[in-house]
Amino acid sequence: MLKFMLRDLRKTFQLSQEQFGAKIFISRQTVSNWERGVSEPPLATMLAIANTFDVQLTTLLEHLHHETD
């Protein structure tokens, strides 16, 4: 699931939600909402996450797809 992948990615880089958000120009609250499954990042933001943290965009999209199954 994407929410767990985002949390794990953030923790791998030893970032707080605020630090993670700052790297991709979003708020801590938005990161929190993603990690709790309240909302999900738009495609443009997923691309920023992929580029910033060296993750394949397709990997993020696959995790997102599994949440809707």
PDB file of C-alpha atoms in Angstrom:
ATOM      1  CA  MET A   1       0.000   0.000   0.000  1.00  0.00           C
ATOM      2  CA  LEU A   2       1.224   3.441  -0.879  1.00  0.00           C
ATOM      3  CA  LYS A   3       0.712   4.905   2.596  1.00  0.00           C
ATOM      4  CA  PHE A   4       3.103   2.337   4.083  1.00  0.00           C
ATOM      5  CA  MET A   5       5.621   2.762   1.298  1.00  0.00           C
ATOM      6  CA  LEU A   6       5.709   6.530   1.799  1.00  0.00           C
ATOM      7  CA  ARG A   7       6.157   6.125   5.555  1.00  0.00           C
ATOM      8  CA  ASP A   8       8.908   3.544   5.075  1.00  0.00           C
ATOM      9  CA  LEU A   9      10.641   5.698   2.481  1.00  0.00           C
ATOM     10  CA  ARG A  10      10.562   8.678   4.841  1.00  0.00           C
ATOM     11  CA  LYS A  11      11.949   6.609   7.701  1.00  0.00           C
ATOM     12  CA  THR A  12      14.664   5.098   5.508  1.00  0.00           C
ATOM     13  CA  PHE A  13      15.936   8.610   4.858  1.00  0.00           C
ATOM     14  CA  GLN A  14      15.482   9.410   8.578  1.00  0.00           C
ATOM     15  CA  LEU A  15      13.181  12.334   7.895  1.00  0.00           C
ATOM     16  CA  SER A  16      10.349  13.731   9.934  1.00  0.00           C
ATOM     17  CA  GLN A  17       7.068  14.314   8.152  1.00  0.00           C
ATOM     18  CA  GLU A  18       7.948  18.004   8.070  1.00  0.00           C
ATOM     19  CA  GLN A  19      11.384  17.367   6.540  1.00  0.00           C
ATOM     20  CA  PHE A  20       9.935  14.952   3.972  1.00  0.00           C
ATOM     21  CA  GLY A  21       7.313  17.501   2.991  1.00  0.00           C
ATOM     22  CA  ALA A  22       9.859  20.291   2.716  1.00  0.00           C
ATOM     23  CA  LYS A  23      11.888  18.269   0.210  1.00  0.00           C
ATOM     24  CA  ILE A  24       8.880  18.053  -2.136  1.00  0.00           C
ATOM     25  CA  PHE A  25       7.326  21.412  -1.187  1.00  0.00           C
ATOM     26  CA  ILE A  26       4.255  20.206   0.710  1.00  0.00           C
ATOM     27  CA  SER A  27       3.086  20.523   4.307  1.00  0.00           C
ATOM     28  CA  ARG A  28       3.622  18.099   7.157  1.00  0.00           C
ATOM     29  CA  GLN A  29      -0.157  17.744   7.406  1.00  0.00           C
ATOM     30  CA  THR A  30      -0.315  16.547   3.806  1.00  0.00           C
ATOM     31  CA  VAL A  31       2.353  13.907   4.479  1.00  0.00           C
ATOM     32  CA  SER A  32       0.403  12.831   7.551  1.00  0.00           C
ATOM     33  CA  ASN A  33      -2.785  12.505   5.506  1.00  0.00           C
ATOM     34  CA  TRP A  34      -1.003  10.324   2.953  1.00  0.00           C
ATOM     35  CA  GLU A  35       0.520   8.092   5.625  1.00  0.00           C
ATOM     36  CA  ARG A  36      -2.890   7.663   7.292  1.00  0.00           C
ATOM     37  CA  GLY A  37      -4.596   6.932   3.982  1.00  0.00           C
ATOM     38  CA  VAL A  38      -6.831  10.006   4.228  1.00  0.00           C
ATOM     39  CA  SER A  39      -5.647  11.224   0.833  1.00  0.00           C
ATOM     40  CA  GLU A  40      -3.095  10.293  -1.784  1.00  0.00           C
ATOM     41  CA  PRO A  41      -0.521  12.346  -3.632  1.00  0.00           C
ATOM     42  CA  PRO A  42      -1.384  13.636  -7.096  1.00  0.00           C
ATOM     43  CA  LEU A  43       0.635  12.269  -9.991  1.00  0.00           C
ATOM     44  CA  ALA A  44       2.884  15.338 -10.241  1.00  0.00           C
ATOM     45  CA  THR A  45       3.791  14.982  -6.565  1.00  0.00           C
ATOM     46  CA  MET A  46       4.395  11.258  -6.967  1.00  0.00           C
ATOM     47  CA  LEU A  47       6.847  12.145  -9.725  1.00  0.00           C
ATOM     48  CA  ALA A  48       8.589  14.584  -7.363  1.00  0.00           C
ATOM     49  CA  ILE A  49       8.789  11.868  -4.695  1.00  0.00           C
ATOM     50  CA  ALA A  50      10.222   9.404  -7.211  1.00  0.00           C
ATOM     51  CA  ASN A  51      12.838  11.875  -8.421  1.00  0.00           C
ATOM     52  CA  THR A  52      13.778  13.147  -4.971  1.00  0.00           C
ATOM     53  CA  PHE A  53      14.131   9.747  -3.330  1.00  0.00           C
ATOM     54  CA  ASP A  54      15.358   7.722  -6.334  1.00  0.00           C
ATOM     55  CA  VAL A  55      12.303   5.482  -6.526  1.00  0.00           C
ATOM     56  CA  GLN A  56      10.694   4.329  -9.742  1.00  0.00           C
ATOM     57  CA  LEU A  57       7.417   6.109 -10.435  1.00  0.00           C
ATOM     58  CA  THR A  58       5.966   2.797 -11.553  1.00  0.00           C
ATOM     59  CA  THR A  59       6.716   1.353  -8.118  1.00  0.00           C
ATOM     60  CA  LEU A  60       4.746   4.134  -6.443  1.00  0.00           C
ATOM     61  CA  LEU A  61       1.882   3.684  -8.896  1.00  0.00           C
ATOM     62  CA  GLU A  62       1.821  -0.074  -8.291  1.00  0.00           C
ATOM     63  CA  HIS A  63       1.526   0.506  -4.547  1.00  0.00           C
ATOM     64  CA  LEU A  64      -1.276   2.984  -5.185  1.00  0.00           C
ATOM     65  CA  HIS A  65      -3.053   0.479  -7.450  1.00  0.00           C
ATOM     66  CA  HIS A  66      -2.949  -2.193  -4.718  1.00  0.00           C
ATOM     67  CA  GLU A  67      -4.863   0.107  -2.373  1.00  0.00           C
ATOM     68  CA  THR A  68      -7.827   0.135  -4.719  1.00  0.00           C
ATOM     69  CA  ASP A  69      -7.972  -3.665  -5.179  1.00  0.00           C
TER      70      ASP A  69
END
